[in-house]
Structures are given as C-alpha cells and as structure tokens.
PDB file of C-alpha atoms in Angstrom:
ATOM      1  CA  MET A   1    -130.657 -86.401-108.277  1.00  0.00           C
ATOM      2  CA  SER A   2    -129.294 -89.373-110.242  1.00  0.00           C
ATOM      3  CA  ILE A   3    -128.213 -92.872-110.039  1.00  0.00           C
ATOM      4  CA  LEU A   4    -124.698 -94.362-111.138  1.00  0.00           C
ATOM      5  CA  ILE A   5    -123.457 -91.122-112.615  1.00  0.00           C
ATOM      6  CA  ASP A   6    -123.244 -87.506-111.408  1.00  0.00           C
ATOM      7  CA  HIS A   7    -121.895 -84.304-112.002  1.00  0.00           C
ATOM      8  CA  ASN A   8    -118.785 -85.527-110.067  1.00  0.00           C
ATOM      9  CA  THR A   9    -118.398 -88.792-111.861  1.00  0.00           C
ATOM     10  CA  LYS A  10    -114.707 -88.593-112.811  1.00  0.00           C
ATOM     11  CA  VAL A  11    -114.031 -91.577-116.013  1.00  0.00           C
ATOM     12  CA  LEU A  12    -111.334 -93.129-117.123  1.00  0.00           C
ATOM     13  CA  ILE A  13    -110.882 -95.456-119.806  1.00  0.00           C
ATOM     14  CA  GLN A  14    -109.812 -98.685-120.930  1.00  0.00           C
ATOM     15  CA  GLY A  15    -108.603 -99.894-124.171  1.00  0.00           C
ATOM     16  CA  MET A  16    -109.399 -95.388-124.908  1.00  0.00           C
ATOM     17  CA  THR A  17    -107.120 -95.991-127.884  1.00  0.00           C
ATOM     18  CA  GLY A  18    -109.385 -98.584-129.816  1.00  0.00           C
ATOM     19  CA  LYS A  19    -111.670 -97.215-132.756  1.00  0.00           C
ATOM     20  CA  GLU A  20    -114.290 -98.567-130.462  1.00  0.00           C
ATOM     21  CA  GLY A  21    -113.193 -96.711-127.602  1.00  0.00           C
ATOM     22  CA  ALA A  22    -112.248 -93.115-129.232  1.00  0.00           C
ATOM     23  CA  LYS A  23    -115.347 -93.783-130.126  1.00  0.00           C
ATOM     24  CA  ALA A  24    -116.913 -93.693-126.756  1.00  0.00           C
ATOM     25  CA  ALA A  25    -115.062 -91.365-125.959  1.00  0.00           C
ATOM     26  CA  THR A  26    -116.203 -88.480-128.231  1.00  0.00           C
ATOM     27  CA  ALA A  27    -119.562 -89.420-127.303  1.00  0.00           C
ATOM     28  CA  MET A  28    -119.186 -89.309-123.876  1.00  0.00           C
ATOM     29  CA  LEU A  29    -117.448 -86.145-124.421  1.00  0.00           C
ATOM     30  CA  GLU A  30    -119.974 -83.978-126.200  1.00  0.00           C
ATOM     31  CA  TYR A  31    -122.878 -85.163-123.417  1.00  0.00           C
ATOM     32  CA  GLY A  32    -121.012 -83.482-120.817  1.00  0.00           C
ATOM     33  CA  THR A  33    -119.205 -86.792-119.306  1.00  0.00           C
ATOM     34  CA  LYS A  34    -116.018 -85.383-117.698  1.00  0.00           C
ATOM     35  CA  VAL A  35    -113.777 -87.728-119.230  1.00  0.00           C
ATOM     36  CA  VAL A  36    -110.550 -87.673-117.377  1.00  0.00           C
ATOM     37  CA  CYS A  37    -107.748 -89.666-119.259  1.00  0.00           C
ATOM     38  CA  GLY A  38    -107.327 -93.781-120.914  1.00  0.00           C
ATOM     39  CA  VAL A  39    -105.616 -96.532-119.712  1.00  0.00           C
ATOM     40  CA  THR A  40    -103.828 -98.438-123.067  1.00  0.00           C
ATOM     41  CA  PRO A  41    -100.077-100.937-122.226  1.00  0.00           C
ATOM     42  CA  GLY A  42     -98.466 -99.999-124.515  1.00  0.00           C
ATOM     43  CA  LYS A  43     -99.344 -96.870-125.459  1.00  0.00           C
ATOM     44  CA  GLY A  44     -98.937 -93.928-122.800  1.00  0.00           C
ATOM     45  CA  GLY A  45     -97.833 -90.072-123.435  1.00  0.00           C
ATOM     46  CA  GLN A  46    -100.197 -90.385-126.119  1.00  0.00           C
ATOM     47  CA  GLU A  47    -103.498 -88.137-126.295  1.00  0.00           C
ATOM     48  CA  VAL A  48    -107.189 -88.556-127.355  1.00  0.00           C
ATOM     49  CA  GLU A  49    -109.283 -85.852-127.149  1.00  0.00           C
ATOM     50  CA  GLY A  50    -106.926 -84.312-125.539  1.00  0.00           C
ATOM     51  CA  LYS A  51    -106.864 -86.324-123.276  1.00  0.00           C
ATOM     52  CA  PRO A  52    -103.842 -88.055-122.210  1.00  0.00           C
ATOM     53  CA  ILE A  53    -103.092 -91.540-121.765  1.00  0.00           C
ATOM     54  CA  PHE A  54    -101.524 -93.765-119.678  1.00  0.00           C
ATOM     55  CA  ASN A  55    -100.120 -97.473-119.484  1.00  0.00           C
ATOM     56  CA  SER A  56    -101.523 -98.841-116.560  1.00  0.00           C
ATOM     57  CA  LEU A  57    -104.178 -97.976-114.064  1.00  0.00           C
ATOM     58  CA  LYS A  58    -101.660 -97.257-111.233  1.00  0.00           C
ATOM     59  CA  GLU A  59    -100.256 -94.062-114.094  1.00  0.00           C
ATOM     60  CA  ALA A  60    -103.365 -92.729-114.149  1.00  0.00           C
ATOM     61  CA  PHE A  61    -104.276 -92.555-110.478  1.00  0.00           C
ATOM     62  CA  VAL A  62    -100.876 -90.660-109.961  1.00  0.00           C
ATOM     63  CA  ARG A  63    -102.026 -87.881-112.250  1.00  0.00           C
ATOM     64  CA  PHE A  64    -106.208 -88.452-111.664  1.00  0.00           C
ATOM     65  CA  PRO A  65    -106.421 -89.799-107.914  1.00  0.00           C
ATOM     66  CA  ASP A  66    -109.769 -89.015-107.646  1.00  0.00           C
ATOM     67  CA  ILE A  67    -111.542 -91.508-111.069  1.00  0.00           C
ATOM     68  CA  THR A  68    -115.244 -93.130-109.868  1.00  0.00           C
ATOM     69  CA  THR A  69    -115.850 -95.012-112.745  1.00  0.00           C
ATOM     70  CA  SER A  70    -113.833 -97.392-115.424  1.00  0.00           C
ATOM     71  CA  ALA A  71    -115.486 -98.153-119.257  1.00  0.00           C
ATOM     72  CA  ILE A  72    -112.970-100.942-120.570  1.00  0.00           C
ATOM     73  CA  TYR A  73    -112.747-101.320-124.415  1.00  0.00           C
ATOM     74  CA  VAL A  74    -110.808-104.600-124.678  1.00  0.00           C
ATOM     75  CA  PRO A  75    -110.445-107.744-126.406  1.00  0.00           C
ATOM     76  CA  PRO A  76    -112.170-109.868-124.666  1.00  0.00           C
ATOM     77  CA  PHE A  77    -108.964-112.093-124.127  1.00  0.00           C
ATOM     78  CA  ALA A  78    -107.729-108.673-122.404  1.00  0.00           C
ATOM     79  CA  ALA A  79    -111.298-107.601-120.741  1.00  0.00           C
ATOM     80  CA  LYS A  80    -109.840-110.485-117.097  1.00  0.00           C
ATOM     81  CA  ALA A  81    -107.735-108.431-116.574  1.00  0.00           C
ATOM     82  CA  ALA A  82    -108.422-105.493-117.636  1.00  0.00           C
ATOM     83  CA  VAL A  83    -111.297-105.614-114.675  1.00  0.00           C
ATOM     84  CA  LEU A  84    -109.418-107.377-112.436  1.00  0.00           C
ATOM     85  CA  GLU A  85    -107.492-104.668-112.736  1.00  0.00           C
ATOM     86  CA  ALA A  86    -109.988-102.067-111.815  1.00  0.00           C
ATOM     87  CA  ILE A  87    -111.559-103.804-109.099  1.00  0.00           C
ATOM     88  CA  GLU A  88    -108.021-103.804-107.819  1.00  0.00           C
ATOM     89  CA  ASN A  89    -107.585 -99.954-107.800  1.00  0.00           C
ATOM     90  CA  ASN A  90    -110.154 -99.144-106.029  1.00  0.00           C
ATOM     91  CA  ILE A  91    -112.321 -98.465-108.695  1.00  0.00           C
ATOM     92  CA  PRO A  92    -115.961 -98.239-107.668  1.00  0.00           C
ATOM     93  CA  THR A  93    -118.289 -98.464-110.509  1.00  0.00           C
ATOM     94  CA  ILE A  94    -116.848-100.236-113.647  1.00  0.00           C
ATOM     95  CA  ASN A  95    -118.851-100.414-117.143  1.00  0.00           C
ATOM     96  CA  VAL A  96    -118.092-103.968-119.251  1.00  0.00           C
ATOM     97  CA  ILE A  97    -118.517-102.924-122.657  1.00  0.00           C
ATOM     98  CA  VAL A  98    -116.628-106.283-124.562  1.00  0.00           C
ATOM     99  CA  GLU A  99    -118.765-108.755-125.686  1.00  0.00           C
ATOM    100  CA  ARG A 100    -118.326-112.540-126.343  1.00  0.00           C
ATOM    101  CA  ILE A 101    -116.624-112.330-122.922  1.00  0.00           C
ATOM    102  CA  PRO A 102    -115.160-116.276-121.698  1.00  0.00           C
ATOM    103  CA  ILE A 103    -118.295-116.801-118.795  1.00  0.00           C
ATOM    104  CA  ARG A 104    -115.619-118.446-116.730  1.00  0.00           C
ATOM    105  CA  ASP A 105    -113.022-115.009-116.990  1.00  0.00           C
ATOM    106  CA  THR A 106    -116.944-113.368-116.185  1.00  0.00           C
ATOM    107  CA  ALA A 107    -117.884-116.112-113.239  1.00  0.00           C
ATOM    108  CA  TYR A 108    -113.922-114.015-111.680  1.00  0.00           C
ATOM    109  CA  PHE A 109    -114.167-110.674-111.900  1.00  0.00           C
ATOM    110  CA  LEU A 110    -117.847-110.675-110.994  1.00  0.00           C
ATOM    111  CA  ALA A 111    -116.379-112.662-107.270  1.00  0.00           C
ATOM    112  CA  ALA A 112    -113.650-110.699-107.028  1.00  0.00           C
ATOM    113  CA  ALA A 113    -115.369-107.620-107.059  1.00  0.00           C
ATOM    114  CA  ARG A 114    -118.211-108.718-105.090  1.00  0.00           C
ATOM    115  CA  GLU A 115    -115.433-109.201-102.841  1.00  0.00           C
ATOM    116  CA  LYS A 116    -114.557-105.251-102.770  1.00  0.00           C
ATOM    117  CA  ASN A 117    -117.810-104.527-102.722  1.00  0.00           C
ATOM    118  CA  ILE A 118    -117.250-102.965-106.392  1.00  0.00           C
ATOM    119  CA  ARG A 119    -120.841-102.541-109.118  1.00  0.00           C
ATOM    120  CA  VAL A 120    -119.937-103.939-111.698  1.00  0.00           C
ATOM    121  CA  ILE A 121    -122.395-102.848-115.539  1.00  0.00           C
ATOM    122  CA  GLY A 122    -122.594-105.874-117.701  1.00  0.00           C
ATOM    123  CA  PRO A 123    -120.244-107.170-119.334  1.00  0.00           C
ATOM    124  CA  SER A 124    -121.686-106.210-123.049  1.00  0.00           C
ATOM    125  CA  SER A 125    -123.466-103.422-121.878  1.00  0.00           C
ATOM    126  CA  LEU A 126    -123.556-100.015-123.945  1.00  0.00           C
ATOM    127  CA  GLY A 127    -123.633 -97.844-121.051  1.00  0.00           C
ATOM    128  CA  TYR A 128    -125.765 -95.930-119.057  1.00  0.00           C
ATOM    129  CA  ILE A 129    -127.624 -92.570-119.008  1.00  0.00           C
ATOM    130  CA  ALA A 130    -129.055 -89.902-116.146  1.00  0.00           C
ATOM    131  CA  PRO A 131    -130.228 -86.955-119.091  1.00  0.00           C
ATOM    132  CA  GLY A 132    -128.532 -83.857-119.122  1.00  0.00           C
ATOM    133  CA  ILE A 133    -125.769 -85.142-116.531  1.00  0.00           C
ATOM    134  CA  GLY A 134    -123.668 -87.854-118.515  1.00  0.00           C
ATOM    135  CA  ARG A 135    -123.565 -90.919-120.333  1.00  0.00           C
ATOM    136  CA  ILE A 136    -120.711 -93.992-119.606  1.00  0.00           C
ATOM    137  CA  GLY A 137    -120.648 -95.885-123.402  1.00  0.00           C
ATOM    138  CA  VAL A 138    -122.472 -95.010-126.533  1.00  0.00           C
ATOM    139  CA  VAL A 139    -126.227 -95.344-124.720  1.00  0.00           C
ATOM    140  CA  GLY A 140    -128.339 -93.395-127.353  1.00  0.00           C
ATOM    141  CA  GLY A 141    -125.722 -93.189-129.914  1.00  0.00           C
ATOM    142  CA  PRO A 142    -126.284 -90.616-132.271  1.00  0.00           C
ATOM    143  CA  LEU A 143    -129.463 -89.591-131.548  1.00  0.00           C
ATOM    144  CA  VAL A 144    -129.136 -89.003-127.800  1.00  0.00           C
ATOM    145  CA  GLN A 145    -130.770 -85.140-127.106  1.00  0.00           C
ATOM    146  CA  GLU A 146    -133.125 -86.143-129.392  1.00  0.00           C
ATOM    147  CA  ILE A 147    -134.530 -89.767-127.235  1.00  0.00           C
ATOM    148  CA  PHE A 148    -134.080 -88.863-123.945  1.00  0.00           C
ATOM    149  CA  GLN A 149    -134.618 -85.788-122.147  1.00  0.00           C
ATOM    150  CA  PRO A 150    -134.290 -85.309-117.889  1.00  0.00           C
ATOM    151  CA  GLY A 151    -138.046 -86.498-116.831  1.00  0.00           C
ATOM    152  CA  SER A 152    -139.149 -89.397-113.853  1.00  0.00           C
ATOM    153  CA  ILE A 153    -138.393 -92.256-115.657  1.00  0.00           C
ATOM    154  CA  GLY A 154    -136.628 -95.243-114.744  1.00  0.00           C
ATOM    155  CA  VAL A 155    -135.492 -97.717-117.868  1.00  0.00           C
ATOM    156  CA  ILE A 156    -133.429-100.925-117.130  1.00  0.00           C
ATOM    157  CA  SER A 157    -133.401-103.420-120.155  1.00  0.00           C
ATOM    158  CA  ARG A 158    -131.291-106.043-121.004  1.00  0.00           C
ATOM    159  CA  SER A 159    -131.446-105.254-124.169  1.00  0.00           C
ATOM    160  CA  GLY A 160    -128.861-102.175-126.132  1.00  0.00           C
ATOM    161  CA  GLY A 161    -131.909-101.217-129.088  1.00  0.00           C
ATOM    162  CA  MET A 162    -134.207-101.466-126.396  1.00  0.00           C
ATOM    163  CA  THR A 163    -133.311 -99.181-124.116  1.00  0.00           C
ATOM    164  CA  ASN A 164    -132.657 -96.646-126.753  1.00  0.00           C
ATOM    165  CA  GLU A 165    -136.531 -97.185-127.838  1.00  0.00           C
ATOM    166  CA  LEU A 166    -138.705 -97.152-124.843  1.00  0.00           C
ATOM    167  CA  SER A 167    -136.787 -94.111-123.953  1.00  0.00           C
ATOM    168  CA  TRP A 168    -137.823 -92.631-127.136  1.00  0.00           C
ATOM    169  CA  GLN A 169    -141.354 -94.299-127.074  1.00  0.00           C
ATOM    170  CA  ILE A 170    -141.579 -92.455-123.250  1.00  0.00           C
ATOM    171  CA  ARG A 171    -139.829 -89.473-124.387  1.00  0.00           C
ATOM    172  CA  LYS A 172    -142.808 -89.041-127.615  1.00  0.00           C
ATOM    173  CA  ALA A 173    -145.429 -89.875-124.838  1.00  0.00           C
ATOM    174  CA  GLY A 174    -144.037 -85.956-123.247  1.00  0.00           C
ATOM    175  CA  MET A 175    -142.023 -88.067-120.201  1.00  0.00           C
ATOM    176  CA  GLY A 176    -137.984 -88.279-119.607  1.00  0.00           C
ATOM    177  CA  GLN A 177    -135.928 -90.491-117.881  1.00  0.00           C
ATOM    178  CA  SER A 178    -134.176 -90.400-114.347  1.00  0.00           C
ATOM    179  CA  ALA A 179    -131.962 -92.573-115.844  1.00  0.00           C
ATOM    180  CA  ALA A 180    -131.270 -95.736-118.462  1.00  0.00           C
ATOM    181  CA  VAL A 181    -128.910 -98.619-118.023  1.00  0.00           C
ATOM    182  CA  HIS A 182    -128.300-101.443-120.048  1.00  0.00           C
ATOM    183  CA  VAL A 183    -127.759-104.442-118.385  1.00  0.00           C
ATOM    184  CA  GLY A 184    -126.134-106.222-120.831  1.00  0.00           C
ATOM    185  CA  GLY A 185    -127.446-109.691-122.603  1.00  0.00           C
ATOM    186  CA  ASP A 186    -124.489-111.447-121.176  1.00  0.00           C
ATOM    187  CA  LEU A 187    -125.456-115.698-118.995  1.00  0.00           C
ATOM    188  CA  LEU A 188    -124.013-113.489-116.287  1.00  0.00           C
ATOM    189  CA  MET A 189    -125.238-110.169-114.993  1.00  0.00           C
ATOM    190  CA  GLY A 190    -122.806-107.808-112.307  1.00  0.00           C
ATOM    191  CA  THR A 191    -125.727-105.623-111.651  1.00  0.00           C
ATOM    192  CA  THR A 192    -129.036-106.995-111.778  1.00  0.00           C
ATOM    193  CA  TYR A 193    -132.503-105.682-112.106  1.00  0.00           C
ATOM    194  CA  GLY A 194    -133.081-105.893-108.557  1.00  0.00           C
ATOM    195  CA  ASP A 195    -130.163-104.126-107.768  1.00  0.00           C
ATOM    196  CA  LEU A 196    -131.092-101.322-110.082  1.00  0.00           C
ATOM    197  CA  LEU A 197    -134.403-101.337-108.476  1.00  0.00           C
ATOM    198  CA  LYS A 198    -133.499-100.820-105.786  1.00  0.00           C
ATOM    199  CA  LEU A 199    -131.223 -97.590-106.171  1.00  0.00           C
ATOM    200  CA  PHE A 200    -134.362 -95.737-108.117  1.00  0.00           C
ATOM    201  CA  GLN A 201    -136.371 -96.736-105.318  1.00  0.00           C
ATOM    202  CA  GLU A 202    -133.777 -94.800-103.154  1.00  0.00           C
ATOM    203  CA  ASP A 203    -133.588 -91.921-106.290  1.00  0.00           C
ATOM    204  CA  ALA A 204    -136.026 -89.092-104.698  1.00  0.00           C
ATOM    205  CA  GLN A 205    -136.300 -88.713-108.780  1.00  0.00           C
ATOM    206  CA  THR A 206    -137.432 -91.201-109.981  1.00  0.00           C
ATOM    207  CA  LYS A 207    -141.640 -92.007-109.315  1.00  0.00           C
ATOM    208  CA  ALA A 208    -142.096 -94.937-112.008  1.00  0.00           C
ATOM    209  CA  VAL A 209    -139.415 -98.195-113.614  1.00  0.00           C
ATOM    210  CA  VAL A 210    -139.972 -99.634-117.375  1.00  0.00           C
ATOM    211  CA  ILE A 211    -138.113-103.036-117.501  1.00  0.00           C
ATOM    212  CA  PHE A 212    -137.407-105.007-120.386  1.00  0.00           C
ATOM    213  CA  GLY A 213    -136.310-107.779-120.007  1.00  0.00           C
ATOM    214  CA  GLU A 214    -136.041-112.256-122.057  1.00  0.00           C
ATOM    215  CA  HIS A 215    -138.593-114.658-121.521  1.00  0.00           C
ATOM    216  CA  GLY A 216    -137.835-117.282-118.983  1.00  0.00           C
ATOM    217  CA  GLY A 217    -134.074-115.685-117.671  1.00  0.00           C
ATOM    218  CA  TRP A 218    -133.569-116.220-114.007  1.00  0.00           C
ATOM    219  CA  TYR A 219    -133.407-112.130-113.655  1.00  0.00           C
ATOM    220  CA  GLU A 220    -136.577-111.753-113.991  1.00  0.00           C
ATOM    221  CA  PHE A 221    -137.741-114.130-111.634  1.00  0.00           C
ATOM    222  CA  ASP A 222    -135.781-112.584-109.101  1.00  0.00           C
ATOM    223  CA  VAL A 223    -137.664-109.513-109.997  1.00  0.00           C
ATOM    224  CA  GLY A 224    -140.930-111.413-108.981  1.00  0.00           C
ATOM    225  CA  ARG A 225    -140.089-115.275-107.520  1.00  0.00           C
ATOM    226  CA  GLY A 226    -142.273-117.763-107.153  1.00  0.00           C
ATOM    227  CA  GLN A 227    -145.675-116.604-108.441  1.00  0.00           C
ATOM    228  CA  SER A 228    -148.260-117.174-111.380  1.00  0.00           C
ATOM    229  CA  ALA A 229    -148.394-114.442-114.803  1.00  0.00           C
ATOM    230  CA  GLU A 230    -151.495-113.336-113.129  1.00  0.00           C
ATOM    231  CA  GLU A 231    -150.458-113.404-109.194  1.00  0.00           C
ATOM    232  CA  LYS A 232    -147.802-111.611-109.979  1.00  0.00           C
ATOM    233  CA  SER A 233    -149.250-109.301-111.818  1.00  0.00           C
ATOM    234  CA  ARG A 234    -152.202-108.914-109.065  1.00  0.00           C
ATOM    235  CA  THR A 235    -149.336-108.352-105.896  1.00  0.00           C
ATOM    236  CA  LEU A 236    -146.879-106.259-107.797  1.00  0.00           C
ATOM    237  CA  ALA A 237    -150.174-104.103-107.974  1.00  0.00           C
ATOM    238  CA  ASP A 238    -150.862-103.811-104.232  1.00  0.00           C
ATOM    239  CA  VAL A 239    -148.020-102.741-103.999  1.00  0.00           C
ATOM    240  CA  GLY A 240    -147.690 -99.981-106.833  1.00  0.00           C
ATOM    241  CA  VAL A 241    -146.715-102.198-109.632  1.00  0.00           C
ATOM    242  CA  MET A 242    -148.319-102.437-113.209  1.00  0.00           C
ATOM    243  CA  VAL A 243    -147.241-104.961-115.275  1.00  0.00           C
ATOM    244  CA  ALA A 244    -148.019-104.308-119.090  1.00  0.00           C
ATOM    245  CA  GLU A 245    -149.989-107.482-121.351  1.00  0.00           C
ATOM    246  CA  ARG A 246    -148.815-105.706-124.106  1.00  0.00           C
ATOM    247  CA  TYR A 247    -146.148-103.742-125.649  1.00  0.00           C
ATOM    248  CA  GLU A 248    -148.540-100.536-126.648  1.00  0.00           C
ATOM    249  CA  ASP A 249    -150.358-100.500-123.255  1.00  0.00           C
ATOM    250  CA  LEU A 250    -146.951 -99.138-121.224  1.00  0.00           C
ATOM    251  CA  VAL A 251    -146.422 -95.801-122.170  1.00  0.00           C
ATOM    252  CA  THR A 252    -150.451 -95.338-120.514  1.00  0.00           C
ATOM    253  CA  LEU A 253    -149.935 -97.387-117.369  1.00  0.00           C
ATOM    254  CA  ILE A 254    -146.549 -94.822-117.038  1.00  0.00           C
ATOM    255  CA  GLN A 255    -148.142 -91.338-117.494  1.00  0.00           C
ATOM    256  CA  PRO A 256    -149.770 -90.872-113.655  1.00  0.00           C
ATOM    257  CA  PHE A 257    -145.922 -91.275-112.688  1.00  0.00           C
ATOM    258  CA  ALA A 258    -144.448 -88.667-114.824  1.00  0.00           C
TER     259      ALA A 258
END
C-alpha cells in the first residue's frame, strides 16, 4: 500500500513538449510510472517518449478517460490556466512543479481546487515517490535507485534537496521509505504536512514519518500548535511521536519503527 500513487495511477504531463516536461516524462517512465500522454496547446499530434501530445485536456480525455494525476511543467505565467484546466477536468491529483508563480494566481487555483476536493501538491514541488511503485516528477533525480527502496518510513519535506538527503540517510541505515513527498517551498502550500500525516496514519505500510520544515513556518506550527518546544516534545512523545533535537539523532529515533 502507498499514498498518492499506486500501480493504477495514470499520469498526464501538461507542458510535456518543453525541456523540463520531456525530462520528467523520461524519468517517470524509466521508474515505471504510467505516463499515458501529454498536453501542450498547439503541439497536438506530436509525441514525446512515444506518448501522444494533445492540444487540450479535453482532447486527452477522449483517448484516456481514466487519467488520475497531472504533473504541470509550464512557464509561471501559464500555471494558473493549466491548473484550472486540470481542475475543470476533475483530475483528482495535481502536482504543480512550476516555480515563481504569482501568489495571487496560487491562491486562486488552490481555492478552486478546494471547492472540488482536488488535491494539489506544490507549487514548486519536485514531486513525490512511492519506492518500487512509481514517481511523479524527478524526485531522486538520476540516483533514484540508490536513494530509495521500499520500506516503512514516510518522508515529508519543504526542500527538494532534503527530500533526497533524508531518504538517503534512511537508506544508509538499512531502512526504506513508504513514500517521500516534496511539498514545495512557496508561501502557499496545496497539500500540507497535516494533510500528508493523515494519509500516512491511514497507510498500513508506514510505521514512522520524518518531516523537514522551516523554522517559524505556519504550516510547521500547525503540526504542534500552541506549545513551547519542550512542552511540544513531551506532548508528542506521549502519543508516540519523537522530536529529534539534532539532525544526527534522526536515524537513531526512527530505527525502532523500521
């Protein structure tokens, strides 16, 4: 069992004909992700990695009506329209890889997604991975096989680099990951730590979760709001959650759960 992606996930890439979109398509397909097609206005009829390109999501759904996830690789000025098109076509999960999106645009499409109960990962998210099952985006990069292996530790990170680094430390310690998610580093976050913790809590495979956040961020405060650091650690420990005082202590804390 995994969160966000499974063997039945079918992925569409918006902006697949661009440099980053094509690179992501190759990376996902090589890892076994079921990328079925791409969408780039004006590029319909082309192919990338043997997958058809359509001019719109409406055209794509005629051929592939069971698309479950969109990965968005378009310029920042086009991101709002691309996300709204995915929302209008009721794609359940949307991974917004795009960086430098105007905050007003992000606020608008996140509100639209909430109205339709659609999950948005990002913006500015490298993606996510369920080791041995599939990945959305390029999380793990070319070293994905060395960094990730199936296991019982969930990883949530604000930093793309630390998503890989935390996962590598877990792997070096002889453990594996149930899933690793880069939530993105923008001010507004589509899927929060709390949202993902609920998914991990319901996942039978996951025994422990590691979170890498930002000092003073409001999403971080949501995880343990209203208590001092010392009180928070004691309270979390009472319900089975341990807080590492130092990065070096991380692996030691999670090893008993692996």
